[in-house]
Amino acid sequence: MNPRTRKFLSYYKPYLGLFLTLMACAVTSAAISLLYPLFIRYITKTVLVEGFADALGQIYRVGAAMTALILLQAVVQFFVDYRGHALGAMMEADLRAELFAHYQKLSFSFYDGQRTGQLMSRLTNDLLSMAELYHHGPEDLVIYTARFIGALVILLTVNAQLTLAVFLFLPILAVFAVIFNKRMNRALKRNKERMGDINAQVEDTLSGIRVVKSFGNEETEIAKFARENNRFLASRKDGYKNEAYFSEGVAALTQLITVAVVVFGGAGIVRASLDLPDLITFLLYVGYLIEPIHKFLHFAMQFQEGITGFERFMEIMEIEPDIVDSPTAIELETVRGDIRFVNVGFQYHADHDYVLKNISLDVKAGDYLAVVGSSGVGKTTLCSLIPRFYEVTEGAIYLDGVNIREIRLSSLRKNVGVVQQDVYLFAGTVFENIRYGKPGASREEVIEAAKKANAHEFILQLPQGYDTDIGQRGVRLSGGQKQRLSIARVFLKDPPVLIFDEATSALDYESEKVVQDSLETLAKNRTTFVIAHRLSTIRKAKRIIVLADRGIDEQGTHEELLELDGAYARLYNL
Ligand code: ADP
Ligand code: MG
């Protein structure tokens, strides 16, 4: 079996009992519906036409039996409808949960090449039709196959000739259906892609809404959106056109079949090869032959709709996270924080130039190392290799003498704290945001961390103190305040290795001093990598490395490097 098919079917597994019960109910319902016309035939033919001793009594009895069956069918059908839809929805929820979990595993490189809107679309809209497919699919197949075969057998025994006449129409119907089905599918797939484009566009514009407004470019954004919106509209129209051809064609053919039954059946009665109850039986059952075709086509459409969503789901699920634990990866117990780079080379993509080449560095636990160099030279890249946000292309990095590829990711990242220029705060309270650094931390621990990060005072001045909802209207934190919250997070996390990547670059002079102060407290007794924009903030560094295109250009203390009068001196005197 194709692996995607196997995967598709595997989602039934947790609900197999329910699923089989539903199928049994579906068969029961189909069987009951096949019985009604037989009862009617019995009344018209056996009781009325051929004559029955107690005709009136028999009609009442048959009526009572049919009523009982209707009640039974209602109960069974209620179960199928309610539990069936629930089954589909549960399976859809499982898919969604799995995709979300997979998103969490994918690495920075994956996200570098993705648009958030498209990823959201795959998780929401695209999976919407899965529920319908998962339960209606098998249920409709079972119900309508049973009905089709049942009706066919009954009609063949009533009158084989007339049955074959009806059958002549079915291939035409089938060919017609297949053609338009294919076109509808194409339109559906395009719809999904373009819906994703719309989402991506909206996400892009809304994330940058402040830039849009500051440039007064609302009209440009409206025009960009209109383009995506119109593309989506065009593919919707195309879909509807084919859908209309399809359903109207099928409807007309269906009517033609009924006409054929009346004409051929009427002629049969005139020639006495058929009687009136036979014709009534045919008219009652002919729908049972046509309806399945309708349903199969509907199923084909549902299937396509579901499958395109499932394919878009699988496209992501089949991307193996490129940074994962090796099978032999270990958990680090107590970490001192020695970091060693040995001949590290790195490129973002196989067809890109190397950003770093031949980097060797030995940083002892507790060292304070500054990384400087002109913009775009690779400082951020160098530091992002330590927590394995990206995998080194050549060479290796060691933490306490263990190759970081041999350390469990969770263990490695627990031991490295990063403070960046951009601070991301999640929806929720100040307390929850700080506690992100150590889920489950007590209130005292959180307050302690906030105090160390110089954040306690300003937090107390917020409307609800630590319980102030940051996402709420009316609460705006300044850059410096946000940065102090992010430092409090790292205090709580308490990692032996730290990376400060231009943590104060976006701040004004006054906040910079406060934040710098909390950073220095944080750095005490930890191995610290500092990338700093303003060289004044790193003068105290025990060692400074100057990064250039060729790799590490110079290294030493501030004084030594000034003495050298090379790249560092040039940067410093800029
Ligand atoms: P710095 O932090 O020193 O300013 P970076 O490490 O951010 O420099 O970038 C180094 C080089 O790598 C730059 O040329 C930049 O364009 C490139 N680069 C940075 N991030 C990525 C990425 N995610 N994908 C591809 N190239 C990148
Ligand atoms: Mg940078």
Coordinates of C-alpha atoms and ligand atoms in Angstrom, one line a residue:
M1 CA 0.0 0.0 0.0
N2 CA 1.1 3.5 -0.8
P3 CA 2.5 5.1 2.4
R4 CA 0.2 8.1 2.2
T5 CA -2.8 5.8 1.9
R6 CA -1.6 3.8 4.9
K7 CA -1.2 7.0 6.8
F8 CA -4.6 8.2 5.7
L9 CA -6.3 5.0 7.0
S10 CA -4.2 4.9 10.2
Y11 CA -6.3 7.7 11.6
Y12 CA -9.3 5.3 11.9
K13 CA -7.3 3.1 14.3
P14 CA -8.3 4.7 17.6
Y15 CA -11.9 4.7 16.7
L16 CA -12.2 1.3 15.1
G17 CA -15.0 0.1 17.4
L18 CA -17.2 3.1 16.7
F19 CA -16.4 3.0 13.1
L20 CA -17.5 -0.6 12.7
T21 CA -20.7 0.1 14.7
L22 CA -21.4 3.0 12.3
M23 CA -20.9 0.7 9.3
A24 CA -23.3 -1.8 10.8
C25 CA -25.9 0.9 11.3
A26 CA -25.3 2.1 7.7
V27 CA -26.0 -1.4 6.4
T28 CA -29.1 -1.7 8.5
S29 CA -30.4 1.7 7.3
A30 CA -29.8 0.7 3.6
A31 CA -31.5 -2.6 4.1
I32 CA -34.6 -0.9 5.6
S33 CA -34.8 1.6 2.8
L34 CA -34.8 -1.3 0.3
L35 CA -37.8 -2.8 2.0
Y36 CA -40.3 0.1 1.6
P37 CA -40.8 -0.3 -2.1
L38 CA -41.2 -4.0 -1.6
F39 CA -44.0 -3.4 0.9
I40 CA -45.7 -1.0 -1.6
R41 CA -45.3 -3.6 -4.3
Y42 CA -46.9 -6.2 -2.0
I43 CA -49.9 -3.9 -1.3
T44 CA -50.4 -2.9 -5.0
K45 CA -49.8 -6.2 -6.5
T46 CA -50.6 -9.0 -4.1
V47 CA -53.2 -7.3 -2.0
L48 CA -55.0 -5.0 -4.5
V49 CA -54.5 -6.4 -8.0
E50 CA -54.4 -10.1 -7.4
G51 CA -57.0 -9.8 -4.6
F52 CA -56.6 -10.8 -0.9
A53 CA -59.3 -12.2 1.4
D54 CA -58.8 -9.6 4.2
A55 CA -57.5 -6.8 2.1
L56 CA -58.2 -3.9 4.5
G57 CA -56.8 -5.7 7.5
Q58 CA -53.7 -6.7 5.6
I59 CA -53.1 -3.1 4.4
Y60 CA -53.3 -1.9 8.1
R61 CA -50.9 -4.6 9.1
V62 CA -48.4 -3.7 6.4
G63 CA -48.8 0.0 7.3
A64 CA -48.0 -0.8 11.0
A65 CA -44.9 -2.8 10.0
M66 CA -43.7 0.0 7.8
T67 CA -44.2 2.5 10.6
A68 CA -42.1 0.3 12.9
L69 CA -39.3 0.2 10.3
I70 CA -39.4 3.9 9.9
L71 CA -38.9 4.4 13.6
L72 CA -36.0 1.9 13.7
Q73 CA -34.4 3.6 10.7
A74 CA -34.8 7.0 12.4
V75 CA -32.9 5.8 15.4
V76 CA -30.2 4.1 13.4
Q77 CA -29.8 7.1 11.2
F78 CA -29.7 9.5 14.1
F79 CA -26.8 7.5 15.5
V80 CA -25.0 7.5 12.1
D81 CA -25.5 11.2 11.7
Y82 CA -24.5 12.3 15.1
R83 CA -21.7 9.8 16.0
G84 CA -20.5 9.7 12.4
H85 CA -19.9 13.4 12.2
A86 CA -18.3 13.3 15.6
L87 CA -16.0 10.5 14.4
G88 CA -15.0 12.6 11.5
A89 CA -14.4 15.7 13.6
M90 CA -12.3 13.7 16.1
M91 CA -10.1 12.3 13.3
E92 CA -9.7 15.8 11.8
A93 CA -8.7 17.1 15.3
D94 CA -6.1 14.4 15.5
L95 CA -4.6 15.4 12.1
R96 CA -4.5 19.0 13.2
A97 CA -2.9 18.2 16.5
E98 CA -0.3 16.1 14.7
L99 CA 0.5 18.9 12.2
F100 CA 0.8 21.4 15.0
A101 CA 3.2 19.2 16.9
H102 CA 5.2 18.7 13.7
Y103 CA 5.5 22.4 13.2
Q104 CA 7.1 22.5 16.6
K105 CA 9.8 20.1 15.5
L106 CA 10.8 21.8 12.3
S107 CA 13.9 23.9 12.4
F108 CA 14.8 27.4 11.7
S109 CA 15.8 26.5 8.1
F110 CA 12.3 25.3 7.4
Y111 CA 10.8 28.5 8.7
D112 CA 13.2 30.6 6.8
G113 CA 11.5 29.5 3.6
Q114 CA 7.9 29.6 4.7
R115 CA 5.1 32.1 5.0
T116 CA 3.1 31.9 8.2
G117 CA -0.2 32.5 6.4
Q118 CA 0.3 29.4 4.2
L119 CA 1.2 27.3 7.2
M120 CA -1.9 28.5 9.0
S121 CA -4.0 27.7 6.0
R122 CA -2.7 24.1 5.9
L123 CA -3.6 23.7 9.6
T124 CA -7.1 25.2 9.4
N125 CA -9.0 25.5 6.1
D126 CA -7.2 22.7 4.3
L127 CA -8.2 20.2 6.9
L128 CA -11.8 21.3 7.2
S129 CA -13.1 18.8 4.7
M130 CA -11.3 15.8 6.3
A131 CA -14.1 15.2 8.8
E132 CA -16.7 14.9 6.0
L133 CA -14.5 12.6 4.0
Y134 CA -13.5 10.4 6.9
H135 CA -17.1 9.6 8.0
H136 CA -19.3 10.2 4.9
G137 CA -16.8 8.4 2.6
P138 CA -17.1 4.9 3.9
E139 CA -20.7 5.4 5.1
D140 CA -22.0 6.6 1.8
L141 CA -20.0 3.9 0.0
V142 CA -21.6 1.2 2.1
I143 CA -25.1 2.6 2.1
Y144 CA -25.3 3.3 -1.6
T145 CA -23.5 0.2 -2.8
A146 CA -26.0 -1.9 -0.8
R147 CA -28.9 0.0 -2.1
F148 CA -27.6 -0.2 -5.7
I149 CA -27.1 -3.9 -5.6
G150 CA -30.3 -4.6 -3.7
A151 CA -32.4 -2.5 -6.2
L152 CA -30.6 -4.1 -9.2
V153 CA -31.4 -7.6 -8.0
I154 CA -35.0 -6.7 -7.2
L155 CA -35.6 -5.0 -10.6
L156 CA -33.9 -7.8 -12.5
T157 CA -36.4 -10.2 -11.0
V158 CA -39.3 -7.9 -11.7
N159 CA -38.4 -7.2 -15.4
A160 CA -34.9 -7.8 -16.9
Q161 CA -35.5 -6.0 -20.2
L162 CA -36.6 -2.8 -18.6
T163 CA -33.7 -2.9 -16.2
L164 CA -31.2 -3.3 -19.0
A165 CA -32.8 -0.3 -20.8
V166 CA -32.2 1.8 -17.7
F167 CA -28.7 0.5 -17.6
L168 CA -27.8 1.8 -21.0
F169 CA -27.9 5.3 -19.6
L170 CA -25.5 4.6 -16.8
P171 CA -22.2 4.6 -18.8
I172 CA -23.1 7.9 -20.4
L173 CA -23.7 9.3 -16.9
A174 CA -20.4 7.8 -15.7
V175 CA -18.3 9.2 -18.5
F176 CA -19.8 12.6 -18.2
A177 CA -19.2 12.6 -14.5
V178 CA -15.6 11.6 -14.7
I179 CA -14.7 14.4 -17.1
F180 CA -16.2 17.1 -15.0
N181 CA -15.0 15.7 -11.8
K182 CA -11.5 16.0 -13.0
R183 CA -12.0 19.6 -13.8
M184 CA -13.6 20.3 -10.5
N185 CA -10.6 18.7 -8.7
R186 CA -8.1 20.9 -10.5
A187 CA -10.2 24.0 -9.5
L188 CA -10.4 22.7 -5.9
K189 CA -6.6 22.3 -5.5
R190 CA -6.1 25.8 -6.9
N191 CA -8.7 27.2 -4.6
K192 CA -6.7 25.9 -1.6
E193 CA -3.4 27.3 -2.8
R194 CA -4.9 30.7 -3.5
M195 CA -6.7 30.7 -0.1
G196 CA -3.3 30.1 1.4
D197 CA -1.9 33.0 -0.6
I198 CA -4.7 35.3 0.7
N199 CA -3.9 34.2 4.2
A200 CA -0.2 34.9 3.7
Q201 CA -0.9 38.3 2.2
V202 CA -3.2 39.3 5.1
E203 CA -0.7 38.0 7.6
D204 CA 2.1 40.0 5.9
T205 CA 0.1 43.3 5.8
L206 CA -1.3 43.0 9.3
S207 CA 2.0 42.2 10.8
G208 CA 3.5 45.2 9.2
I209 CA 0.4 47.4 9.6
R210 CA 2.4 50.1 11.5
V211 CA 4.9 50.3 8.6
V212 CA 2.0 50.5 6.1
K213 CA 0.5 53.4 8.0
S214 CA 3.6 55.3 8.5
F215 CA 4.3 55.2 4.8
G216 CA 0.7 56.0 4.0
N217 CA 0.6 52.9 1.8
E218 CA -2.8 51.6 2.6
E219 CA -3.8 51.9 -1.1
T220 CA -0.8 49.8 -2.2
E221 CA -1.7 47.1 0.3
I222 CA -5.4 47.2 -0.8
A223 CA -4.2 46.7 -4.4
K224 CA -1.9 43.8 -3.4
F225 CA -4.7 42.2 -1.5
A226 CA -7.1 42.8 -4.4
R227 CA -4.8 40.9 -6.7
E228 CA -4.8 37.8 -4.4
N229 CA -8.5 38.1 -3.8
N230 CA -9.2 38.2 -7.5
R231 CA -7.0 35.3 -8.3
F232 CA -9.0 33.3 -5.6
L233 CA -12.2 34.6 -7.1
A234 CA -11.2 33.5 -10.6
S235 CA -10.5 29.9 -9.5
R236 CA -13.7 29.8 -7.4
K237 CA -15.6 30.9 -10.5
D238 CA -13.9 28.2 -12.6
G239 CA -14.8 25.6 -9.9
Y240 CA -18.4 26.7 -9.8
K241 CA -18.7 26.6 -13.6
N242 CA -17.6 23.0 -13.8
E243 CA -19.7 22.1 -10.8
A244 CA -22.8 23.6 -12.5
Y245 CA -22.1 21.7 -15.7
F246 CA -21.7 18.7 -13.7
S247 CA -24.7 18.8 -11.5
E248 CA -27.1 20.1 -14.2
G249 CA -25.9 17.5 -16.6
V250 CA -26.4 14.7 -14.0
A251 CA -29.8 16.1 -13.1
A252 CA -30.9 16.1 -16.8
L253 CA -29.7 12.6 -17.4
T254 CA -31.5 11.5 -14.3
Q255 CA -34.8 12.9 -15.5
L256 CA -34.2 11.3 -18.9
I257 CA -33.9 7.9 -17.2
T258 CA -37.3 8.4 -15.4
V259 CA -38.8 9.4 -18.8
A260 CA -37.3 6.2 -20.3
V261 CA -38.8 4.1 -17.6
V262 CA -42.3 5.7 -18.0
V263 CA -42.1 5.3 -21.8
F264 CA -40.7 1.8 -22.0
G265 CA -42.7 0.7 -19.0
G266 CA -45.9 2.2 -20.4
A267 CA -45.3 0.5 -23.7
G268 CA -44.7 -2.7 -21.9
I269 CA -48.1 -2.4 -20.2
V270 CA -49.8 -1.8 -23.5
R271 CA -48.0 -4.9 -24.9
A272 CA -48.9 -6.7 -21.7
S273 CA -45.4 -7.7 -20.9
L274 CA -45.6 -5.7 -17.7
D275 CA -48.3 -4.8 -15.2
L276 CA -49.1 -1.6 -13.4
P277 CA -47.6 -2.7 -10.0
D278 CA -44.4 -3.5 -11.9
L279 CA -44.2 0.0 -13.3
I280 CA -44.8 1.5 -9.9
T281 CA -42.0 -0.8 -8.5
F282 CA -39.7 0.5 -11.2
L283 CA -40.5 4.1 -10.6
L284 CA -39.9 3.6 -6.9
Y285 CA -36.6 1.8 -7.4
V286 CA -35.1 3.6 -10.3
G287 CA -34.0 6.4 -7.9
Y288 CA -32.0 3.7 -6.0
L289 CA -30.0 3.1 -9.2
I290 CA -29.4 6.7 -10.0
E291 CA -28.9 8.0 -6.5
P292 CA -25.8 5.9 -5.9
I293 CA -24.2 7.4 -9.0
H294 CA -25.0 10.9 -7.6
K295 CA -23.6 9.8 -4.3
F296 CA -20.5 8.3 -5.8
L297 CA -19.8 11.4 -7.7
H298 CA -20.5 13.5 -4.6
F299 CA -18.1 11.1 -2.8
A300 CA -15.5 11.6 -5.5
M301 CA -15.8 15.3 -5.0
Q302 CA -15.6 15.0 -1.3
F303 CA -12.7 12.7 -1.7
Q304 CA -10.9 15.1 -3.9
E305 CA -11.6 18.0 -1.5
G306 CA -10.4 15.9 1.4
I307 CA -7.4 14.4 -0.4
T308 CA -6.1 17.8 -1.6
G309 CA -6.2 18.9 2.0
F310 CA -4.6 15.7 3.1
E311 CA -1.9 16.0 0.5
R312 CA -1.1 19.5 1.7
F313 CA -1.0 18.1 5.2
M314 CA 1.4 15.3 4.1
E315 CA 3.7 17.6 2.2
I316 CA 4.6 19.1 5.5
M317 CA 4.4 15.9 7.6
E318 CA 6.9 14.3 5.2
I319 CA 9.5 17.0 5.8
E320 CA 11.8 15.4 8.2
P321 CA 13.0 17.8 10.9
D322 CA 16.6 18.3 9.9
I323 CA 17.8 18.9 13.5
V324 CA 16.9 16.0 15.7
D325 CA 18.4 14.0 18.5
S326 CA 20.9 11.4 17.4
P327 CA 19.9 7.9 18.6
T328 CA 22.9 8.0 20.9
A329 CA 22.3 11.5 22.2
I330 CA 22.9 12.0 25.9
E331 CA 21.4 14.1 28.6
L332 CA 23.9 16.5 30.2
E333 CA 23.9 16.4 34.0
T334 CA 25.6 19.4 35.4
V335 CA 27.0 21.7 32.8
R336 CA 30.0 24.0 33.4
G337 CA 29.8 25.8 30.2
D338 CA 33.1 25.3 28.3
I339 CA 32.4 26.0 24.6
R340 CA 34.8 25.0 21.9
F341 CA 34.6 25.5 18.1
V342 CA 36.8 23.3 16.0
N343 CA 37.2 24.3 12.4
V344 CA 33.6 25.2 12.1
G345 CA 32.3 26.1 8.6
F346 CA 28.8 27.0 7.9
Q347 CA 26.5 27.8 4.9
Y348 CA 22.8 28.4 5.0
H349 CA 22.1 26.3 1.9
A350 CA 24.3 23.9 -0.1
D351 CA 24.3 26.3 -3.0
H352 CA 25.1 29.4 -0.9
D353 CA 28.5 30.8 -0.1
Y354 CA 30.0 29.9 3.2
V355 CA 29.1 32.5 5.9
L356 CA 31.7 31.1 8.3
K357 CA 34.9 29.2 7.5
N358 CA 37.5 27.6 9.7
I359 CA 36.3 29.0 13.0
S360 CA 38.2 27.7 16.0
L361 CA 37.5 29.1 19.4
D362 CA 38.1 27.9 22.9
V363 CA 35.9 29.6 25.5
K364 CA 36.3 28.5 29.1
A365 CA 33.3 28.2 31.5
G366 CA 32.5 31.7 32.9
D367 CA 34.3 33.6 30.2
Y368 CA 32.8 36.8 28.8
L369 CA 33.5 36.9 25.1
A370 CA 32.6 39.7 22.8
V371 CA 32.0 39.1 19.1
V372 CA 32.4 42.1 16.9
G373 CA 32.6 42.7 13.2
S374 CA 30.7 44.7 10.5
S375 CA 27.1 44.0 9.9
G376 CA 26.3 40.8 7.9
V377 CA 29.7 39.3 8.6
G378 CA 28.1 36.3 10.5
K379 CA 28.0 37.2 14.2
T380 CA 24.4 36.1 14.7
T381 CA 25.0 33.0 12.6
L382 CA 28.0 32.0 14.7
C383 CA 26.0 32.3 17.9
S384 CA 23.0 30.5 16.6
L385 CA 25.1 27.4 15.9
I386 CA 25.7 26.9 19.7
P387 CA 22.1 26.0 20.5
R388 CA 21.9 24.2 17.2
F389 CA 19.4 26.5 15.6
Y390 CA 21.3 25.6 12.5
E391 CA 23.6 22.6 12.0
V392 CA 27.3 23.3 11.4
T393 CA 28.3 22.4 7.8
E394 CA 31.9 21.5 8.7
G395 CA 33.8 20.9 11.9
A396 CA 32.1 20.6 15.3
I397 CA 31.1 22.5 18.4
Y398 CA 31.7 21.1 21.9
L399 CA 29.9 21.9 25.1
D400 CA 32.0 20.6 28.1
G401 CA 33.9 18.5 25.7
V402 CA 30.8 16.8 24.2
N403 CA 29.9 17.3 20.6
I404 CA 26.6 19.2 20.7
R405 CA 25.3 16.8 18.0
E406 CA 25.6 14.1 20.7
I407 CA 23.6 16.0 23.3
R408 CA 19.8 15.8 23.4
L409 CA 18.4 19.0 21.9
S410 CA 16.2 19.6 24.9
S411 CA 19.2 19.2 27.2
L412 CA 21.4 21.5 25.1
R413 CA 18.8 24.2 24.8
K414 CA 18.0 24.1 28.4
N415 CA 21.6 25.1 29.0
V416 CA 21.8 28.0 26.6
G417 CA 19.9 31.2 27.1
V418 CA 19.5 33.8 24.3
V419 CA 18.6 37.5 24.6
Q420 CA 18.0 39.1 21.3
Q421 CA 17.2 42.5 20.0
D422 CA 13.7 41.6 19.1
V423 CA 11.7 40.4 22.1
Y424 CA 8.7 38.3 21.5
L425 CA 6.1 38.3 24.3
F426 CA 3.2 35.9 24.1
A427 CA -0.4 36.7 24.7
G428 CA -1.0 36.5 28.4
T429 CA 0.1 38.1 31.6
V430 CA 3.5 39.5 32.7
F431 CA 3.7 36.6 35.1
E432 CA 3.0 34.0 32.5
N433 CA 5.5 35.6 30.1
I434 CA 8.4 35.5 32.6
R435 CA 7.5 32.0 33.7
Y436 CA 7.9 30.9 30.1
G437 CA 11.6 30.6 31.1
K438 CA 10.8 27.8 33.6
P439 CA 7.3 26.4 33.3
G440 CA 5.9 25.6 36.7
A441 CA 8.0 28.2 38.5
S442 CA 6.5 29.6 41.7
R443 CA 5.4 33.2 42.1
E444 CA 8.3 33.9 44.4
E445 CA 10.8 32.6 41.8
V446 CA 9.2 34.8 39.1
I447 CA 9.4 37.9 41.3
E448 CA 13.0 37.1 42.3
A449 CA 13.9 36.8 38.6
A450 CA 12.1 40.1 37.8
K451 CA 14.0 41.8 40.6
K452 CA 17.3 40.6 39.2
A453 CA 16.3 41.9 35.8
N454 CA 15.5 45.3 37.1
A455 CA 11.9 44.7 36.0
H456 CA 10.1 44.4 39.4
E457 CA 9.6 48.2 39.9
F458 CA 8.0 48.9 36.6
I459 CA 5.9 45.7 36.7
L460 CA 4.4 46.8 40.1
Q461 CA 3.4 50.1 38.4
L462 CA 1.4 48.3 35.7
P463 CA -2.5 48.3 36.2
Q464 CA -2.6 44.8 37.6
G465 CA 1.1 44.3 38.5
Y466 CA 2.3 40.8 37.6
D467 CA -1.2 39.9 36.4
T468 CA -1.4 42.6 33.8
D469 CA -2.4 41.1 30.5
I470 CA 0.2 42.3 28.0
G471 CA -1.9 41.6 24.9
Q472 CA -4.7 43.9 26.3
R473 CA -5.4 47.3 25.0
G474 CA -4.0 50.1 26.9
V475 CA -0.9 48.2 28.0
R476 CA 2.1 49.1 26.0
L477 CA 5.5 48.2 27.1
S478 CA 8.5 50.2 26.0
G479 CA 11.4 48.4 24.3
G480 CA 13.5 48.5 27.4
Q481 CA 10.7 47.1 29.6
K482 CA 10.1 44.3 27.1
Q483 CA 13.8 43.5 27.1
R484 CA 13.9 43.4 30.9
L485 CA 11.0 40.9 30.8
S486 CA 13.0 38.7 28.4
I487 CA 16.0 38.9 30.7
A488 CA 13.9 37.9 33.7
R489 CA 12.9 34.9 31.6
V490 CA 16.5 33.9 31.2
F491 CA 17.2 34.5 34.9
L492 CA 14.5 32.0 35.7
K493 CA 15.8 29.6 33.1
D494 CA 19.2 29.9 34.7
P495 CA 21.4 28.5 31.9
P496 CA 25.2 28.2 32.2
V497 CA 25.7 29.6 28.7
L498 CA 24.4 32.9 27.5
I499 CA 24.2 34.7 24.2
F500 CA 23.3 38.4 24.0
D501 CA 22.7 39.3 20.4
E502 CA 22.6 43.1 20.2
A503 CA 20.3 42.9 23.1
T504 CA 20.5 46.7 23.7
S505 CA 20.9 47.9 20.2
A506 CA 17.3 49.0 19.8
L507 CA 17.2 50.9 23.1
D508 CA 17.6 54.6 23.9
Y509 CA 20.6 55.6 26.0
E510 CA 18.8 55.6 29.3
S511 CA 17.1 52.2 28.9
E512 CA 20.3 50.8 27.5
K513 CA 22.1 51.5 30.8
V514 CA 19.4 49.8 32.9
V515 CA 19.3 46.8 30.6
Q516 CA 23.1 46.6 30.3
D517 CA 23.2 46.6 34.1
S518 CA 20.8 43.6 34.3
L519 CA 22.7 41.8 31.5
E520 CA 25.9 42.1 33.5
T521 CA 24.2 40.7 36.6
L522 CA 22.9 37.8 34.5
A523 CA 26.3 37.1 32.9
K524 CA 28.0 36.6 36.3
N525 CA 29.5 33.1 36.5
R526 CA 28.2 32.1 33.2
T527 CA 29.9 31.6 29.8
T528 CA 28.7 34.6 27.8
F529 CA 28.8 35.5 24.1
V530 CA 28.1 39.1 23.6
I531 CA 27.4 40.6 20.2
A532 CA 27.4 44.3 20.6
H533 CA 26.7 47.1 18.3
R534 CA 28.2 49.8 20.5
L535 CA 31.8 48.8 21.3
S536 CA 31.6 50.9 24.5
T537 CA 29.5 48.1 26.1
I538 CA 32.2 45.4 25.6
R539 CA 35.3 47.1 26.8
K540 CA 35.3 45.0 29.9
A541 CA 35.1 41.8 28.0
K542 CA 37.9 39.4 28.9
R543 CA 38.3 38.6 25.2
I544 CA 37.1 40.2 22.0
I545 CA 37.1 38.4 18.7
V546 CA 36.8 40.4 15.5
L547 CA 35.0 38.5 12.8
A548 CA 35.7 39.2 9.1
D549 CA 34.9 37.4 5.9
R550 CA 38.0 35.2 6.2
G551 CA 36.9 34.1 9.7
I552 CA 38.4 35.3 13.0
D553 CA 40.5 38.3 12.1
E554 CA 41.9 39.4 15.5
Q555 CA 41.4 38.5 19.1
G556 CA 42.5 39.8 22.5
T557 CA 41.5 42.3 25.1
H558 CA 40.3 45.8 24.3
E559 CA 43.7 47.3 25.0
E560 CA 45.6 44.6 23.1
L561 CA 43.4 45.1 20.1
L562 CA 43.7 48.9 20.1
E563 CA 47.5 48.4 20.4
L564 CA 47.4 46.1 17.3
D565 CA 45.8 49.0 15.4
G566 CA 44.0 46.7 13.0
A567 CA 40.3 45.9 12.2
Y568 CA 39.2 46.4 15.8
A569 CA 40.9 49.8 16.1
R570 CA 39.2 50.9 12.9
L571 CA 35.8 49.8 14.1
Y572 CA 36.4 51.4 17.5
N573 CA 37.4 54.7 16.1
L574 CA 34.7 54.8 13.5
Ligands
ADP1 P1 25.6 39.7 11.5 O1 24.8 39.1 12.7 O2 27.0 39.6 11.7 O3 25.1 41.0 11.1 P2 24.4 37.4 10.2 O4 24.9 36.3 10.9 O5 23.0 37.8 10.5 O6 25.3 38.7 10.3 O7 24.4 37.1 8.6 C1 25.5 36.6 8.0 C2 25.2 36.4 6.5 O8 24.3 35.3 6.4 C3 24.6 37.5 5.8 O9 25.1 37.6 4.5 C4 23.1 37.2 5.7 O10 22.6 37.7 4.6 C5 23.2 35.7 5.7 N1 22.0 35.1 6.4 C6 21.6 35.4 7.6 N2 20.5 34.7 8.0 C7 20.2 33.9 6.9 C8 19.2 32.9 6.7 N3 18.3 32.6 7.6 N4 19.2 32.3 5.4 C9 20.2 32.6 4.5 N5 21.1 33.5 4.7 C10 21.2 34.1 5.9
MG2 MG 23.2 40.0 13.7

